[in-house]
Short mmCIF file of C-alpha atoms in Angstrom, two decimals:
data_model
loop_
_atom_site.label_atom_id
_atom_site.label_comp_id
_atom_site.label_asym_id
_atom_site.label_seq_id
_atom_site.Cartn_x
_atom_site.Cartn_y
_atom_site.Cartn_z
CA MET A 1401 5.61 -16.12 15.58
CA LYS A 1402 4.76 -19.72 16.37
CA VAL A 1403 6.63 -21.05 19.40
CA THR A 1404 6.96 -24.84 19.65
CA LYS A 1405 7.68 -26.51 22.96
CA GLY A 1406 11.15 -28.02 22.83
CA GLY A 1407 12.11 -25.83 19.87
CA THR A 1408 14.78 -23.18 19.42
CA VAL A 1409 13.22 -20.71 21.86
CA SER A 1410 12.99 -23.39 24.56
CA LYS A 1411 16.68 -24.19 24.10
CA LEU A 1412 17.67 -20.54 24.31
CA LEU A 1413 15.74 -20.16 27.56
CA ALA A 1414 17.00 -23.36 29.12
CA GLY A 1415 18.03 -22.61 32.70
CA VAL A 1416 16.45 -19.15 32.63
CA GLU A 1417 13.90 -18.50 35.35
CA ILE A 1418 10.79 -17.09 33.70
CA PRO A 1419 8.86 -14.59 35.85
CA ARG A 1420 5.18 -15.11 36.52
CA MET A 1421 3.11 -13.72 33.67
CA PHE A 1422 -0.52 -13.19 32.81
CA HIS A 1423 -2.34 -12.50 29.56
CA ALA A 1424 -3.62 -8.93 29.20
CA LYS A 1425 -5.80 -7.46 26.49
CA GLN A 1426 -6.14 -3.75 25.86
CA THR A 1427 -8.87 -2.27 23.72
CA PHE A 1428 -8.25 1.14 22.21
CA PRO A 1429 -11.18 3.39 21.30
CA ARG A 1430 -11.81 3.43 17.54
CA GLU A 1431 -14.19 6.00 16.15
CA SER A 1432 -16.46 4.67 13.45
CA ILE A 1433 -19.49 5.67 11.41
CA SER A 1434 -22.27 3.45 10.15
CA ALA A 1435 -22.79 2.65 6.49
CA GLU A 1436 -25.90 4.84 6.53
CA GLN A 1437 -23.84 7.84 7.67
CA ILE A 1438 -21.15 7.51 4.98
CA PRO A 1439 -22.85 9.54 2.19
CA GLY A 1440 -23.41 12.47 4.53
CA VAL A 1441 -19.85 12.39 5.85
CA VAL A 1442 -18.40 12.20 2.32
CA GLU A 1443 -20.52 15.16 1.21
CA GLU A 1444 -19.44 17.12 4.29
CA GLN A 1445 -15.78 16.55 3.46
CA ILE A 1446 -16.06 17.32 -0.26
CA ALA A 1447 -18.07 20.46 0.55
CA GLN A 1448 -14.96 21.98 2.15
CA PRO A 1449 -13.68 24.84 -0.04
CA GLN A 1450 -10.27 23.26 -0.69
CA PHE A 1451 -12.08 20.39 -2.43
CA SER A 1452 -15.36 21.76 -3.73
CA GLU A 1453 -13.80 24.81 -5.40
CA LYS A 1454 -11.68 22.53 -7.58
CA ILE A 1455 -14.75 20.79 -9.04
CA LYS A 1456 -16.10 22.80 -11.99
CA PRO A 1457 -19.24 22.05 -14.05
CA GLY A 1458 -18.41 20.03 -17.16
CA MET A 1459 -15.09 18.72 -15.83
CA ASN A 1460 -14.23 15.04 -16.37
CA ILE A 1461 -13.02 13.76 -13.00
CA ALA A 1462 -11.42 10.36 -12.46
CA ILE A 1463 -12.26 8.63 -9.18
CA THR A 1464 -9.87 5.85 -8.21
CA ALA A 1465 -11.31 2.80 -6.51
CA GLY A 1466 -10.39 -0.74 -5.60
CA SER A 1467 -8.14 -0.53 -2.55
CA ARG A 1468 -8.38 -3.68 -0.48
CA GLY A 1469 -8.84 -3.48 3.27
CA ILE A 1470 -11.27 -0.53 3.25
CA ARG A 1471 -14.67 -1.41 4.64
CA ASN A 1472 -17.70 -0.15 2.67
CA VAL A 1473 -15.48 0.99 -0.20
CA ASP A 1474 -18.47 0.55 -2.57
CA ILE A 1475 -20.62 2.94 -0.52
CA ILE A 1476 -17.76 5.43 -0.19
CA THR A 1477 -17.06 5.37 -3.93
CA LYS A 1478 -20.73 5.89 -4.83
CA ALA A 1479 -20.95 8.78 -2.37
CA VAL A 1480 -17.94 10.45 -4.04
CA VAL A 1481 -19.48 9.93 -7.48
CA ASP A 1482 -22.78 11.44 -6.33
CA ALA A 1483 -21.02 14.41 -4.74
CA VAL A 1484 -19.12 15.14 -7.96
CA LYS A 1485 -22.31 14.84 -10.04
CA ARG A 1486 -24.13 17.29 -7.79
CA ARG A 1487 -21.51 19.87 -8.67
CA GLY A 1488 -22.09 19.45 -12.39
CA ALA A 1489 -18.95 17.47 -13.22
CA ASN A 1490 -18.69 14.13 -15.04
CA PRO A 1491 -17.12 11.44 -12.82
CA PHE A 1492 -15.69 8.18 -14.11
CA ILE A 1493 -14.28 5.34 -12.02
CA VAL A 1494 -10.73 4.10 -12.54
CA PRO A 1495 -9.78 0.73 -10.99
CA ALA A 1496 -6.50 1.74 -9.45
CA MET A 1497 -3.82 0.92 -6.95
CA GLY A 1498 -0.91 3.27 -6.48
CA SER A 1499 1.79 0.62 -6.57
CA HIS A 1500 0.83 -1.11 -9.80
CA GLY A 1501 0.89 -0.65 -13.54
CA GLY A 1502 3.88 1.67 -13.77
CA ALA A 1503 6.19 -0.53 -15.78
CA THR A 1504 6.39 -2.14 -19.18
CA GLU A 1505 6.45 -5.57 -17.56
CA ASP A 1506 3.00 -5.11 -16.05
CA TYR A 1507 1.64 -3.75 -19.33
CA GLU A 1508 2.85 -6.86 -21.12
CA PHE A 1509 1.48 -9.09 -18.35
CA MET A 1510 -2.02 -7.62 -18.58
CA HIS A 1511 -2.07 -8.16 -22.34
CA ALA A 1512 -0.44 -11.58 -22.39
CA CYS A 1513 -2.42 -13.01 -19.49
CA PRO A 1514 -5.67 -11.07 -18.95
CA GLN A 1515 -7.32 -13.94 -17.05
CA GLU A 1516 -4.88 -13.37 -14.19
CA THR A 1517 -5.98 -9.75 -13.83
CA THR A 1518 -9.59 -10.73 -13.21
CA SER A 1519 -10.87 -9.92 -9.74
CA ILE A 1520 -13.86 -11.42 -7.94
CA ASP A 1521 -16.12 -9.54 -10.35
CA PRO A 1522 -15.11 -10.56 -13.92
CA ARG A 1523 -16.50 -7.30 -15.26
CA LEU A 1524 -13.52 -5.54 -13.67
CA ARG A 1525 -11.02 -7.25 -15.96
CA VAL A 1526 -8.52 -4.83 -17.49
CA GLN A 1527 -9.91 -3.44 -20.74
CA PRO A 1528 -7.87 -2.81 -23.93
CA PHE A 1529 -5.85 0.38 -23.70
CA GLU A 1530 -2.96 2.20 -25.27
CA VAL A 1531 -0.08 3.63 -23.24
CA ASP A 1532 0.94 7.25 -23.72
CA GLY A 1533 4.31 6.75 -22.06
CA PHE A 1534 6.20 4.94 -19.30
CA PHE A 1535 7.95 6.49 -16.35
CA ALA A 1536 11.49 5.39 -15.58
CA ASP A 1537 13.54 4.86 -12.43
CA ASP A 1538 16.06 7.49 -13.52
CA ALA A 1539 13.43 10.18 -14.21
CA PRO A 1540 11.55 11.43 -11.12
CA VAL A 1541 7.85 12.16 -11.49
CA THR A 1542 6.84 15.64 -10.31
CA PRO A 1543 3.10 16.06 -9.74
CA GLY A 1544 2.77 19.59 -8.38
CA GLU A 1545 5.48 20.56 -5.91
CA VAL A 1546 6.58 17.06 -4.89
CA SER A 1547 9.21 15.12 -6.83
CA VAL A 1548 8.69 11.36 -6.52
CA ARG A 1549 11.52 8.93 -7.23
CA THR A 1550 10.41 5.52 -8.45
CA LEU A 1551 12.01 2.09 -8.40
CA LEU A 1552 10.58 -0.91 -10.20
CA THR A 1553 10.40 -3.57 -7.47
CA PRO A 1554 8.20 -6.47 -8.64
CA GLY A 1555 6.33 -8.17 -5.86
CA HIS A 1556 3.19 -10.25 -6.21
CA THR A 1557 2.77 -8.83 -9.74
CA CYS A 1558 5.28 -7.72 -12.32
CA GLY A 1559 4.89 -3.95 -12.36
CA CYS A 1560 4.92 -3.13 -8.65
CA THR A 1561 6.81 0.06 -7.95
CA SER A 1562 8.34 1.64 -4.85
CA PHE A 1563 8.11 5.38 -4.29
CA PHE A 1564 10.38 7.81 -2.44
CA TRP A 1565 10.02 11.54 -1.85
CA ASP A 1566 11.26 14.23 0.52
CA VAL A 1567 9.07 16.30 2.83
CA GLU A 1568 9.79 19.28 5.07
CA ASN A 1569 8.39 19.63 8.57
CA PRO A 1570 6.74 23.08 8.75
CA ALA A 1571 7.33 23.16 12.50
CA ASP A 1572 11.13 23.17 12.42
CA GLY A 1573 12.20 22.86 8.77
CA ALA A 1574 13.58 19.35 9.22
CA ARG A 1575 13.58 17.27 6.04
CA TYR A 1576 12.59 13.61 5.93
CA THR A 1577 12.69 10.96 3.26
CA VAL A 1578 9.43 9.04 2.88
CA GLY A 1579 9.36 5.57 1.34
CA MET A 1580 6.57 3.23 0.25
CA HIS A 1581 7.19 -0.27 -1.11
CA GLY A 1582 4.44 -1.03 -3.59
CA GLY A 1583 4.84 -4.75 -3.98
CA VAL A 1584 5.12 -6.42 -0.60
CA GLY A 1585 2.05 -8.59 -1.01
CA VAL A 1586 3.26 -12.19 -1.11
CA ASN A 1587 0.06 -13.98 -2.11
CA THR A 1588 1.54 -15.08 -5.46
CA MET A 1589 5.09 -15.78 -4.29
CA ASN A 1590 4.78 -19.51 -3.77
CA ASP A 1591 5.27 -22.60 -5.89
CA ALA A 1592 1.59 -23.57 -5.69
CA TYR A 1593 0.61 -20.33 -7.41
CA TYR A 1594 3.34 -20.52 -10.04
CA ALA A 1595 2.16 -24.02 -10.95
CA THR A 1596 -1.22 -22.56 -11.96
CA SER A 1597 0.03 -19.37 -13.63
CA SER A 1598 0.61 -19.20 -17.36
CA TYR A 1599 2.84 -16.15 -16.97
CA LEU A 1600 4.32 -15.69 -13.50
CA THR A 1601 7.24 -17.84 -12.38
CA SER A 1602 9.46 -18.26 -9.33
CA ALA A 1603 11.82 -15.70 -10.87
CA LEU A 1604 9.43 -13.06 -9.55
CA ARG A 1605 9.97 -14.31 -5.99
CA ASP A 1606 13.75 -14.30 -6.46
CA ARG A 1607 13.60 -10.76 -7.82
CA PHE A 1608 11.50 -9.63 -4.85
CA ILE A 1609 14.04 -10.93 -2.32
CA ALA A 1610 16.96 -9.38 -4.18
CA ASP A 1611 15.19 -6.02 -4.47
CA ALA A 1612 14.14 -6.01 -0.82
CA GLU A 1613 17.71 -6.65 0.29
CA ARG A 1614 18.84 -3.75 -1.91
CA LEU A 1615 16.12 -1.41 -0.66
CA MET A 1616 17.06 -2.04 2.98
CA ASP A 1617 20.23 -0.04 2.35
CA LEU A 1618 18.24 3.06 1.40
CA HIS A 1619 17.71 5.57 4.19
CA VAL A 1620 14.01 6.14 4.85
CA ASP A 1621 12.86 8.30 7.77
CA ILE A 1622 9.14 7.61 7.42
CA ALA A 1623 7.91 4.28 6.06
CA LEU A 1624 4.39 4.20 4.64
CA PRO A 1625 2.39 1.08 3.81
CA SER A 1626 0.82 0.23 0.47
CA HIS A 1627 -2.06 -1.27 2.47
CA PRO A 1628 -3.48 0.19 5.69
CA ASN A 1629 -2.91 -3.02 7.66
CA GLN A 1630 0.89 -2.80 7.27
CA ILE A 1631 3.54 -1.15 9.49
CA GLU A 1632 0.94 -0.63 12.25
CA ILE A 1633 0.02 2.63 10.55
CA LEU A 1634 -3.54 2.59 11.90
CA ASP A 1635 -2.39 2.19 15.49
CA ARG A 1636 -1.05 5.76 15.41
CA ALA A 1637 -3.89 7.29 13.43
CA GLY A 1638 -5.05 10.60 14.85
CA THR A 1639 -1.83 11.24 16.80
CA TYR A 1640 0.03 13.18 14.10
CA THR A 1641 1.19 16.73 14.69
CA ASP A 1642 4.04 18.66 13.07
CA ALA A 1643 5.74 19.00 16.45
CA ALA A 1644 5.38 15.30 17.36
CA GLN A 1645 6.05 12.92 14.47
CA PRO A 1646 4.59 9.51 15.37
CA TYR A 1647 5.76 7.94 12.11
CA LEU A 1648 9.35 9.20 12.23
CA ASP A 1649 11.48 6.09 12.79
CA ALA A 1650 14.31 5.12 10.45
CA THR A 1651 14.35 1.53 11.79
CA VAL A 1652 10.86 0.73 10.51
CA TRP A 1653 11.80 0.54 6.81
CA PRO A 1654 14.59 -2.09 7.05
CA ASP A 1655 12.73 -4.07 9.72
CA PHE A 1656 9.60 -4.22 7.57
CA LEU A 1657 11.52 -5.42 4.51
CA ARG A 1658 13.53 -7.91 6.55
CA GLU A 1659 10.31 -9.45 7.89
CA ARG A 1660 8.81 -9.67 4.40
CA ILE A 1661 11.89 -11.48 3.13
CA ARG A 1662 11.56 -13.95 5.98
CA GLN A 1663 7.89 -14.54 5.21
CA VAL A 1664 8.59 -15.18 1.53
CA ARG A 1665 11.46 -17.55 2.25
CA ASP A 1666 9.54 -19.42 4.94
CA GLY A 1667 6.28 -19.43 3.05
CA SER A 1668 4.54 -18.28 6.22
CA VAL A 1669 2.21 -15.89 4.42
CA GLY A 1670 -0.11 -17.10 1.70
#
């Protein structure tokens, strides 16, 4: 938050004696590995029986890639590909992001305006494809034993989707609702961008605000980010146990959405 001298905060504190303060900086230890170590670490993880036993010779295995905010994602992806090949399977890379591409709107967008799906590398542009079927908000998706409820909530692109599912704590049997908003990126939700787009309009921004206000009423015990730099998820990494739930906080979900609405309305995030 930017505080301006003589602004609203100054008026609120008028006549209030401010105690003496000093600036403190705390550095938390963060374990890391070098780029040269990544292939070995990836192989070590995939070699674990719960992973390696699922990879059979001749299998076609999709490897998703493209998440922003992950350092050395190219080295990690190649290491996964190599590990799969060593086990006799046939890997193929799928440009993917969990929050996108789930709705008819996004499908139409990618066909009507392919130039806006081009990333830094133009070779990664979405290729022609046919859709087998679309999931719907009123029909939960059940991969394995988890039933995921979906809600189309357009954000910085048309087909962004929010996901909700229930989990049980094995320590005490308590049940929690987990929520992830898939479209909170606001890089396209501004008039400057809409002026250059041949497809997206300010209606997308209006829809985002309306959806976020609606989603705030949903009860979510554990809020997860669609990007690792959101909801301070990394600050609590490594502290999780079944007995002590560091992410269990029902206030995080509405607070996160409320702040995103403010950012979109104020234009404080590009």
